């Protein structure tokens, strides 16, 4: 079993980010609800207590029993975690008088402390808390202070217990990485055995053992997750992996052909099924976004089911589920919620298919999936692709979907995406696409009055799609793209650019 760091999650928005930062240091890290402390005999090297939306002074705030951990294993409290360790063991935590949100600078840092070694006075740290530690218990020593927060960090004498009120995991804490590195390597004694190559080797040999000579079916979507899952499975079981790639008629221009080609190039055993007409038929007269999604999902399952029946004796269904989909998160009201997000998972398959599920990426974050993909030498064109929703252009055509609208939108989208690539902007954007609006407007072309369709362009920056900002693309670029679209795509006489962020808007319009 890999050496591991465990984060006990008290519901902070930053918990996943802490785990990602630690994994970037090549140390495996898992998130557990605060009231489900795992056995420390499972090669657990250290424990981190996360932040929380709660105040330690709240009646209903989480109160973990740390007897099995504190003083026995390296422990790092961050924000709420730091306040809890101070409050619970005899210190004092109060609402803070001054604002403690955003950037601050270290006025004092203890260079002799193993946790803060290598950090410098004056370096920037990111604060985000409403409470502050007024007094620490006896035998606790201050290891860092800022102008407003004298107890920004402390160490418990005689133990490997440390705590900080700032957030080392966020980019704005300029030396946060040094601190996390000190904690996982020097204090917890990790060796850094979590690397893409080790993951690939271990996973393929585990898959071989688990699957033997069994056949596995996997639905490819053209996206990063399903592609990496397929290549890993292929490496393990070769042609016993049967991939199915469905053309729902709602993909980008030429996407079906080019993606199919690149899959075949990798050597995958893949069958492409053109079912466009079935999808268009099911979408006829449908204008409601959720009903459209359901119709697309239903037809996908039908097609997938029909195709998978052709793979005789298949026992397993491969899926590209990743770690953020399976982490049990702590709900804001306290207890850990058992709900596993099914958000946006394409093709939830019916029970009667009776296939066992195999999910080789279950433990990975998205950026790790890309790193693994790279070490598997998967084409950068697949790995670097923007996310694309399962229902595809079906939810980017507002109102009823028709073949003609799909054709027009594919042209518009292709001009936009190709231009982003040509101008070197594609990789700066998290997701981009075009939306077919349900309005027509007056225009003039040459001497003629036109009455044609309008489209919106959308490009956002984001890290996980949960929040997003509209992308500030250069005006000259937008002007060029708008001109190209109106000149080249018959049926469009107006182009708009969406300047809403999420929240309150969403990335997709439907
Ligand atoms: P929203 O619109 O919710 O989108 O801000 C967040 C991310 O999810 C994608 N998305 C979907 N993906 N099926 C999917 O597979 C869907 O029904 C769906 N709706 C939105 C969206 O493209 C963005 O990346």
Coordinates of C-alpha atoms and ligand atoms in Angstrom, one line a residue:
X1 CA 0.0 0.0 0.0
X2 CA 1.3 3.5 -0.9
X3 CA 2.4 5.7 1.9
X4 CA -0.3 8.2 2.4
X5 CA -1.3 11.5 3.9
X6 CA -5.0 11.7 5.1
X7 CA -7.0 14.9 5.2
X8 CA -9.9 15.0 7.6
X9 CA -12.4 17.1 5.9
X10 CA -14.5 19.6 7.8
X11 CA -16.2 20.9 4.7
X12 CA -13.8 23.6 3.5
X13 CA -13.9 24.8 -0.1
X14 CA -10.1 24.3 -0.2
X15 CA -10.0 20.6 0.9
X16 CA -9.6 19.2 -2.6
X17 CA -6.9 21.7 -3.4
X18 CA -4.8 20.6 -0.4
X19 CA -5.0 17.0 -1.6
X20 CA -4.0 18.1 -5.2
X21 CA -1.0 20.1 -3.9
X22 CA 0.2 17.1 -1.9
X23 CA -0.2 14.7 -4.8
X24 CA 1.8 17.2 -6.9
X25 CA 4.6 16.5 -4.5
X26 CA 4.3 12.8 -5.5
X27 CA 2.7 11.8 -2.2
X28 CA -0.6 10.0 -2.3
X29 CA -3.3 11.8 -0.3
X30 CA -6.9 10.9 0.5
X31 CA -9.8 12.9 1.8
X32 CA -11.9 11.4 4.6
X33 CA -14.9 12.9 6.4
X34 CA -13.8 14.2 9.8
X35 CA -15.8 11.6 11.7
X36 CA -14.4 8.7 9.8
X37 CA -10.8 8.6 10.9
X38 CA -9.1 5.7 9.1
X39 CA -6.8 3.2 10.8
X40 CA -3.4 4.7 11.1
X41 CA -1.8 1.3 10.5
X42 CA -2.5 1.6 6.8
X43 CA 0.8 3.2 6.0
X44 CA -0.6 6.6 7.0
X45 CA 2.3 9.0 7.4
X46 CA 0.6 12.1 8.5
X47 CA -2.8 13.8 9.0
X48 CA -4.1 17.2 8.0
X49 CA -7.1 18.8 9.5
X50 CA -8.9 21.0 6.9
X51 CA -10.7 24.3 7.2
X52 CA -14.4 24.5 7.6
X53 CA -17.4 26.9 7.2
X54 CA -18.0 26.4 10.9
X55 CA -16.6 28.3 13.8
X56 CA -15.1 26.2 16.6
X57 CA -17.3 28.2 18.9
X58 CA -20.5 26.9 17.2
X59 CA -22.5 24.4 19.2
X60 CA -22.9 22.1 16.2
X61 CA -19.4 22.5 14.9
X62 CA -17.4 19.2 14.2
X63 CA -15.6 17.9 17.3
X64 CA -13.4 15.0 16.2
X65 CA -11.9 12.8 18.8
X66 CA -8.2 13.0 18.0
X67 CA -6.9 10.6 20.7
X68 CA -5.8 8.0 18.2
X69 CA -3.8 10.6 16.3
X70 CA -2.5 13.6 18.2
X71 CA 1.0 13.1 19.5
X72 CA 1.2 9.8 17.7
X73 CA 1.4 10.9 14.1
X74 CA 2.5 14.1 12.4
X75 CA -0.5 16.4 12.4
X76 CA -1.1 19.7 10.6
X77 CA -4.1 21.9 11.3
X78 CA -5.0 24.4 8.7
X79 CA -7.4 27.3 9.5
X80 CA -10.4 25.7 11.3
X81 CA -8.0 22.7 12.0
X82 CA -5.6 25.1 13.7
X83 CA -8.3 26.8 15.7
X84 CA -9.8 23.5 16.7
X85 CA -6.4 22.2 18.1
X86 CA -6.0 25.5 20.0
X87 CA -9.5 25.8 21.3
X88 CA -9.9 22.1 22.3
X89 CA -6.7 21.9 24.2
X90 CA -7.1 25.0 26.4
X91 CA -6.4 28.0 24.2
X92 CA -8.9 30.7 23.2
X93 CA -10.5 31.4 19.8
X94 CA -12.5 34.6 19.3
X95 CA -14.2 36.4 16.4
X96 CA -11.6 38.6 14.8
X97 CA -11.7 42.3 15.0
X98 CA -9.8 43.0 11.8
X99 CA -10.5 41.6 8.4
X100 CA -8.7 38.4 7.9
X101 CA -9.6 37.6 4.3
X102 CA -7.2 37.8 1.4
X103 CA -3.5 38.5 1.3
X104 CA -1.2 39.2 4.3
X105 CA 2.5 39.1 4.8
X106 CA 4.6 37.2 7.3
X107 CA 6.1 39.6 9.7
X108 CA 7.8 36.7 11.7
X109 CA 8.7 33.2 10.7
X110 CA 10.6 30.7 12.8
X111 CA 13.4 29.5 10.6
X112 CA 14.4 26.8 13.1
X113 CA 11.0 25.2 13.0
X114 CA 10.9 22.1 10.7
X115 CA 7.5 23.2 9.3
X116 CA 8.5 26.7 8.3
X117 CA 12.1 26.1 7.5
X118 CA 13.0 27.8 4.2
X119 CA 10.1 30.3 4.4
X120 CA 11.0 34.0 4.5
X121 CA 9.8 37.0 6.4
X122 CA 7.8 39.2 4.1
X123 CA 6.4 36.4 2.0
X124 CA 2.7 36.5 1.1
X125 CA 0.1 34.2 2.7
X126 CA -3.6 33.9 2.0
X127 CA -6.0 34.3 5.0
X128 CA -9.7 33.3 5.0
X129 CA -11.2 33.2 8.4
X130 CA -13.7 35.0 10.6
X131 CA -12.3 33.7 13.9
X132 CA -8.8 34.1 15.2
X133 CA -6.7 32.4 17.9
X134 CA -6.3 34.8 20.8
X135 CA -4.3 32.5 23.1
X136 CA -2.6 29.2 22.6
X137 CA -2.4 26.5 25.3
X138 CA 0.8 26.0 27.3
X139 CA 3.6 24.2 25.5
X140 CA 2.4 25.6 22.2
X141 CA 5.0 27.9 20.4
X142 CA 4.3 30.6 17.9
X143 CA 6.1 29.9 14.6
X144 CA 4.6 32.6 12.3
X145 CA 2.9 36.0 12.6
X146 CA 1.5 38.6 10.3
X147 CA 0.7 42.3 11.0
X148 CA -2.8 41.5 12.2
X149 CA -2.5 37.9 13.3
X150 CA 0.1 37.3 15.9
X151 CA -0.6 33.5 16.1
X152 CA -0.6 32.7 12.4
X153 CA 1.1 29.4 13.1
X154 CA 2.2 27.3 16.1
X155 CA 4.0 24.1 17.0
X156 CA 3.1 21.8 20.0
X157 CA 6.3 21.2 22.0
X158 CA 7.3 17.5 22.1
X159 CA 5.0 16.5 19.3
X160 CA 4.9 16.5 15.6
X161 CA 1.8 18.7 15.8
X162 CA 1.7 21.9 13.8
X163 CA -0.9 24.4 12.8
X164 CA -1.3 27.5 10.6
X165 CA -4.2 29.8 10.2
X166 CA -3.3 30.7 6.6
X167 CA -3.9 28.5 3.5
X168 CA -0.6 27.1 2.1
X169 CA -2.5 25.2 -0.6
X170 CA -3.7 28.3 -2.5
X171 CA -1.6 29.8 -5.2
X172 CA -1.6 33.2 -3.4
X173 CA 0.5 31.8 -0.5
X174 CA 3.8 32.2 -2.3
X175 CA 5.8 29.8 -0.1
X176 CA 2.9 27.4 0.7
X177 CA 4.6 24.7 -1.3
X178 CA 7.7 24.8 0.9
X179 CA 5.6 24.4 4.0
X180 CA 3.7 21.4 2.6
X181 CA 6.9 19.9 1.4
X182 CA 8.4 20.2 4.9
X183 CA 5.3 18.6 6.3
X184 CA 5.1 15.6 4.0
X185 CA 8.8 14.9 3.5
X186 CA 10.8 16.1 6.6
X187 CA 8.1 15.8 9.3
X188 CA 6.0 12.8 8.0
X189 CA 8.9 11.0 6.3
X190 CA 7.3 10.4 3.0
X191 CA 9.5 9.3 0.1
X192 CA 7.4 10.5 -2.8
X193 CA 6.4 7.2 -4.3
X194 CA 3.2 8.5 -6.1
X195 CA 4.3 9.1 -9.7
X196 CA 2.5 8.6 -13.0
X197 CA 4.7 5.7 -14.0
X198 CA 4.2 3.9 -10.7
X199 CA 0.5 4.5 -11.0
X200 CA 0.4 3.0 -14.5
X201 CA 2.4 0.0 -13.6
X202 CA 0.5 -0.8 -10.5
X203 CA -2.9 -0.2 -12.0
X204 CA -2.3 -2.3 -15.1
X205 CA -1.0 -5.2 -13.1
X206 CA -4.0 -4.9 -10.7
X207 CA -6.4 -4.7 -13.7
X208 CA -4.8 -7.8 -15.2
X209 CA -5.3 -9.7 -12.0
X210 CA -8.9 -8.5 -11.5
X211 CA -10.1 -9.0 -15.1
X212 CA -8.2 -12.1 -16.2
X213 CA -9.5 -13.2 -19.6
X214 CA -12.8 -11.3 -19.1
X215 CA -14.2 -8.9 -21.7
X216 CA -14.8 -5.2 -20.8
X217 CA -17.0 -2.8 -22.6
X218 CA -16.3 0.9 -22.5
X219 CA -18.1 3.9 -23.9
X220 CA -15.7 6.5 -25.3
X221 CA -16.7 10.1 -25.5
X222 CA -13.7 11.7 -27.0
X223 CA -12.9 13.3 -23.7
X224 CA -9.8 13.0 -21.6
X225 CA -11.2 10.7 -18.8
X226 CA -12.7 8.0 -21.0
X227 CA -9.7 8.1 -23.3
X228 CA -7.2 7.6 -20.5
X229 CA -9.3 4.9 -18.9
X230 CA -9.5 3.1 -22.2
X231 CA -5.7 3.2 -22.8
X232 CA -5.0 1.9 -19.3
X233 CA -7.4 -0.9 -19.7
X234 CA -6.1 -1.6 -23.2
X235 CA -2.6 -1.8 -21.8
X236 CA -3.8 -4.3 -19.2
X237 CA -6.1 -6.6 -21.3
X238 CA -5.5 -5.7 -24.9
X239 CA -8.2 -6.6 -27.3
X240 CA -10.5 -7.9 -24.6
X241 CA -11.4 -4.3 -24.2
X242 CA -14.2 -3.4 -26.5
X243 CA -14.7 0.3 -26.9
X244 CA -17.9 1.9 -28.3
X245 CA -17.9 5.4 -29.7
X246 CA -21.4 6.7 -30.5
X247 CA -22.0 9.6 -32.9
X248 CA -25.1 11.3 -31.5
X249 CA -25.1 13.8 -34.3
X250 CA -24.4 16.5 -31.7
X251 CA -20.6 16.4 -31.8
X252 CA -18.3 19.2 -33.1
X253 CA -17.6 19.4 -36.8
X254 CA -15.7 16.3 -38.1
X255 CA -15.2 15.2 -34.5
X256 CA -16.5 11.7 -34.9
X257 CA -14.2 10.9 -37.8
X258 CA -11.1 12.5 -36.4
X259 CA -11.4 11.2 -32.9
X260 CA -12.2 7.7 -34.2
X261 CA -9.1 7.9 -36.3
X262 CA -6.9 8.9 -33.4
X263 CA -8.3 6.1 -31.2
X264 CA -7.6 3.5 -33.9
X265 CA -4.1 5.1 -34.2
X266 CA -3.5 4.2 -30.5
X267 CA -4.4 0.6 -31.3
X268 CA -7.7 0.6 -29.4
X269 CA -10.3 -2.0 -30.3
X270 CA -13.0 0.6 -31.1
X271 CA -16.3 0.5 -32.9
X272 CA -17.8 3.8 -34.1
X273 CA -21.6 3.8 -34.4
X274 CA -23.4 6.6 -36.3
X275 CA -26.8 6.9 -34.6
X276 CA -27.4 10.6 -35.4
X277 CA -30.8 10.0 -36.9
X278 CA -32.1 8.2 -33.8
X279 CA -31.1 11.2 -31.7
X280 CA -32.6 13.8 -34.0
X281 CA -35.8 11.8 -34.0
X282 CA -36.0 11.7 -30.2
X283 CA -35.3 15.4 -30.1
X284 CA -38.1 16.4 -32.4
X285 CA -40.4 19.0 -30.9
X286 CA -38.5 18.9 -27.6
X287 CA -37.7 22.4 -26.3
X288 CA -37.2 21.9 -22.6
X289 CA -33.5 21.6 -21.6
X290 CA -34.0 18.8 -19.1
X291 CA -36.3 16.8 -21.4
X292 CA -33.7 17.2 -24.1
X293 CA -31.0 15.9 -21.8
X294 CA -33.2 12.9 -20.8
X295 CA -34.0 12.1 -24.5
X296 CA -30.3 12.2 -25.4
X297 CA -29.4 10.0 -22.4
X298 CA -32.2 7.5 -23.2
X299 CA -31.2 7.0 -26.8
X300 CA -27.5 6.7 -25.7
X301 CA -28.4 3.9 -23.4
X302 CA -30.5 2.2 -26.1
X303 CA -27.7 2.3 -28.6
X304 CA -25.0 1.4 -26.1
X305 CA -27.1 -1.5 -24.9
X306 CA -27.7 -2.8 -28.3
X307 CA -24.1 -2.6 -29.2
X308 CA -22.8 -4.1 -26.0
X309 CA -25.0 -7.2 -26.5
X310 CA -23.0 -7.9 -29.6
X311 CA -19.9 -8.4 -27.4
X312 CA -20.5 -11.9 -26.3
X313 CA -19.8 -12.8 -22.7
X314 CA -18.8 -9.3 -21.7
X315 CA -18.7 -9.1 -17.9
X316 CA -17.5 -5.6 -17.1
X317 CA -18.3 -2.0 -17.9
X318 CA -15.3 0.3 -17.9
X319 CA -15.9 3.9 -16.8
X320 CA -13.8 7.1 -16.6
X321 CA -15.0 8.1 -13.1
X322 CA -12.5 10.3 -11.3
X323 CA -11.8 11.2 -7.7
X324 CA -13.9 14.4 -7.3
X325 CA -16.9 12.3 -8.3
X326 CA -16.4 9.8 -5.5
X327 CA -15.2 11.8 -2.5
X328 CA -17.6 11.9 0.2
X329 CA -18.0 15.5 1.1
X330 CA -19.1 17.0 4.4
X331 CA -22.4 18.8 4.1
X332 CA -22.6 22.3 5.4
X333 CA -24.9 21.1 8.2
X334 CA -22.5 18.8 9.8
X335 CA -22.6 15.1 9.2
X336 CA -20.8 13.6 6.2
X337 CA -23.0 13.2 3.3
X338 CA -23.0 9.9 1.6
X339 CA -24.2 11.2 -1.7
X340 CA -21.9 10.5 -4.6
X341 CA -22.2 13.2 -7.2
X342 CA -23.7 11.8 -10.4
X343 CA -23.5 15.3 -11.8
X344 CA -23.2 15.2 -15.6
X345 CA -22.1 11.6 -15.8
X346 CA -22.9 10.5 -19.3
X347 CA -24.8 7.3 -19.8
X348 CA -25.9 6.1 -16.3
X349 CA -26.6 2.6 -17.4
X350 CA -29.7 0.6 -16.4
X351 CA -29.3 -2.2 -13.8
X352 CA -30.5 -4.9 -16.1
X353 CA -27.2 -4.7 -18.0
X354 CA -25.8 -6.6 -15.0
X355 CA -22.2 -5.7 -15.7
X356 CA -19.7 -5.1 -13.0
X357 CA -18.1 -1.7 -13.0
X358 CA -14.3 -1.2 -13.4
X359 CA -13.1 2.4 -12.8
X360 CA -9.3 2.7 -13.2
X361 CA -9.2 6.4 -12.6
X362 CA -11.3 6.4 -9.4
X363 CA -8.4 7.8 -7.3
X364 CA -7.2 10.5 -9.6
X365 CA -7.8 14.3 -9.9
X366 CA -8.3 15.7 -13.4
X367 CA -4.7 17.1 -13.6
X368 CA -3.4 13.7 -12.6
X369 CA -5.4 12.1 -15.4
X370 CA -3.7 14.4 -17.8
X371 CA -0.3 13.5 -16.3
X372 CA -1.0 9.8 -16.6
X373 CA -2.2 10.3 -20.1
X374 CA 1.0 12.0 -21.0
X375 CA 3.1 9.2 -19.5
X376 CA 0.9 6.8 -21.6
X377 CA 1.9 8.9 -24.6
X378 CA -1.7 9.8 -25.5
X379 CA -1.9 12.5 -28.2
X380 CA -1.9 16.0 -26.8
X381 CA -4.9 16.8 -29.0
X382 CA -6.9 14.4 -26.9
X383 CA -5.3 15.3 -23.5
X384 CA -5.5 19.0 -23.9
X385 CA -9.1 19.2 -25.2
X386 CA -11.6 21.5 -23.6
X387 CA -14.4 19.7 -21.7
X388 CA -17.4 19.1 -23.8
X389 CA -20.9 18.2 -22.4
X390 CA -22.3 14.7 -23.0
X391 CA -25.5 16.0 -24.7
X392 CA -23.1 18.1 -26.9
X393 CA -24.6 20.7 -29.2
X394 CA -28.0 19.5 -28.1
X395 CA -27.8 21.9 -25.1
X396 CA -26.1 24.6 -27.1
X397 CA -29.0 24.9 -29.5
X398 CA -31.6 26.7 -27.5
X399 CA -35.1 25.4 -28.2
X400 CA -35.7 22.6 -30.7
X401 CA -32.7 20.8 -32.2
X402 CA -32.8 20.3 -35.9
X403 CA -30.2 18.8 -38.3
X404 CA -29.9 22.2 -40.0
X405 CA -29.3 24.1 -36.8
X406 CA -26.6 21.5 -35.8
X407 CA -24.9 22.0 -39.2
X408 CA -24.9 25.8 -38.8
X409 CA -23.6 25.6 -35.2
X410 CA -20.9 23.2 -36.1
X411 CA -19.6 25.7 -38.7
X412 CA -19.7 28.6 -36.2
X413 CA -18.1 26.5 -33.5
X414 CA -15.3 25.3 -35.8
X415 CA -14.4 28.8 -36.8
X416 CA -14.3 29.9 -33.2
X417 CA -12.2 26.9 -31.9
X418 CA -9.8 26.9 -34.9
X419 CA -9.2 30.6 -34.5
X420 CA -8.4 30.1 -30.8
X421 CA -5.9 27.5 -31.8
X422 CA -4.4 29.6 -34.6
X423 CA -3.9 32.6 -32.3
X424 CA -2.4 30.4 -29.5
X425 CA -5.3 31.1 -27.1
X426 CA -6.8 27.7 -26.9
X427 CA -4.8 26.5 -23.9
X428 CA -5.5 29.7 -22.0
X429 CA -9.2 29.0 -22.1
X430 CA -10.8 26.3 -20.0
X431 CA -13.8 25.7 -22.2
X432 CA -15.2 27.4 -25.3
X433 CA -18.0 27.0 -27.7
X434 CA -20.9 28.6 -29.6
X435 CA -24.6 28.8 -28.8
X436 CA -27.4 28.9 -31.3
X437 CA -29.8 31.5 -30.1
X438 CA -33.6 31.1 -30.6
X439 CA -34.0 34.6 -32.1
X440 CA -33.6 36.1 -35.5
X441 CA -32.6 39.7 -36.1
X442 CA -32.4 42.2 -38.9
X443 CA -29.2 42.8 -40.7
X444 CA -27.9 44.3 -43.9
X445 CA -25.5 42.5 -46.3
X446 CA -24.6 44.4 -49.5
X447 CA -27.8 46.3 -50.4
X448 CA -30.0 43.6 -49.0
X449 CA -31.9 43.4 -45.8
X450 CA -31.4 40.1 -44.0
X451 CA -33.4 38.5 -41.3
X452 CA -31.3 35.7 -39.9
X453 CA -30.0 33.8 -36.8
X454 CA -27.9 35.1 -34.0
X455 CA -25.2 33.1 -32.2
X456 CA -23.4 33.7 -28.9
X457 CA -19.7 32.8 -28.3
X458 CA -18.7 31.6 -24.8
X459 CA -15.2 31.2 -23.5
X460 CA -14.4 30.8 -19.8
X461 CA -11.5 30.3 -17.4
X462 CA -12.0 27.9 -14.6
X463 CA -10.2 25.1 -12.7
X464 CA -13.1 22.6 -12.2
X465 CA -16.2 24.1 -13.9
X466 CA -17.8 24.8 -10.5
X467 CA -17.0 28.5 -10.8
X468 CA -15.9 30.2 -13.9
X469 CA -15.0 33.7 -15.2
X470 CA -15.7 34.8 -18.8
X471 CA -12.5 35.0 -20.7
X472 CA -11.2 38.4 -21.6
X473 CA -10.3 37.6 -25.2
X474 CA -8.7 40.4 -27.1
X475 CA -11.1 42.7 -29.0
X476 CA -9.1 42.2 -32.2
X477 CA -9.5 38.5 -31.9
X478 CA -13.3 38.7 -31.3
X479 CA -13.6 41.1 -34.2
X480 CA -11.8 38.7 -36.5
X481 CA -13.9 35.7 -35.5
X482 CA -17.2 37.6 -35.8
X483 CA -16.3 38.7 -39.3
X484 CA -15.3 35.2 -40.3
X485 CA -18.5 33.7 -39.0
X486 CA -20.8 36.3 -40.6
X487 CA -19.0 36.1 -43.9
X488 CA -18.7 32.3 -44.1
X489 CA -21.7 30.8 -42.3
X490 CA -24.8 31.2 -44.3
X491 CA -27.8 31.9 -42.0
X492 CA -26.0 33.9 -39.4
X493 CA -26.0 37.7 -39.4
X494 CA -25.2 38.5 -35.8
X495 CA -22.5 37.3 -33.3
X496 CA -22.5 38.2 -29.6
X497 CA -20.0 37.4 -26.8
X498 CA -21.2 36.2 -23.4
X499 CA -19.6 38.2 -20.6
X500 CA -21.3 36.5 -17.6
X501 CA -19.4 34.6 -14.9
X502 CA -20.5 31.5 -13.0
X503 CA -22.1 32.1 -10.6
X504 CA -24.6 33.6 -11.2
X505 CA -24.7 32.4 -14.8
X506 CA -23.7 28.8 -15.7
X507 CA -21.2 27.8 -18.4
X508 CA -23.8 26.2 -20.7
X509 CA -26.9 28.2 -21.5
X510 CA -29.2 25.3 -21.0
Ligands
LIG1 P1 -22.6 24.4 -16.2 O1 -23.4 24.8 -17.4 O2 -23.4 23.6 -15.1 O3 -21.5 23.5 -16.7 O4 -21.9 25.6 -15.5 C1 -20.4 23.0 -15.9 C2 -19.6 22.0 -16.7 O5 -20.4 20.8 -17.0 C3 -20.7 20.6 -18.3 N1 -22.1 20.2 -18.5 C4 -22.4 18.9 -18.8 N2 -21.7 17.8 -19.0 N3 -23.7 16.6 -19.3 C5 -22.3 16.7 -19.3 O6 -21.7 15.6 -19.6 C6 -24.5 17.7 -19.1 O7 -25.7 17.6 -19.2 C7 -23.8 18.9 -18.8 N4 -24.3 20.2 -18.6 C8 -23.2 20.9 -18.4 C9 -20.4 22.0 -19.0 O8 -20.0 21.8 -20.4 C10 -19.3 22.5 -18.1 O9 -18.0 21.9 -18.5

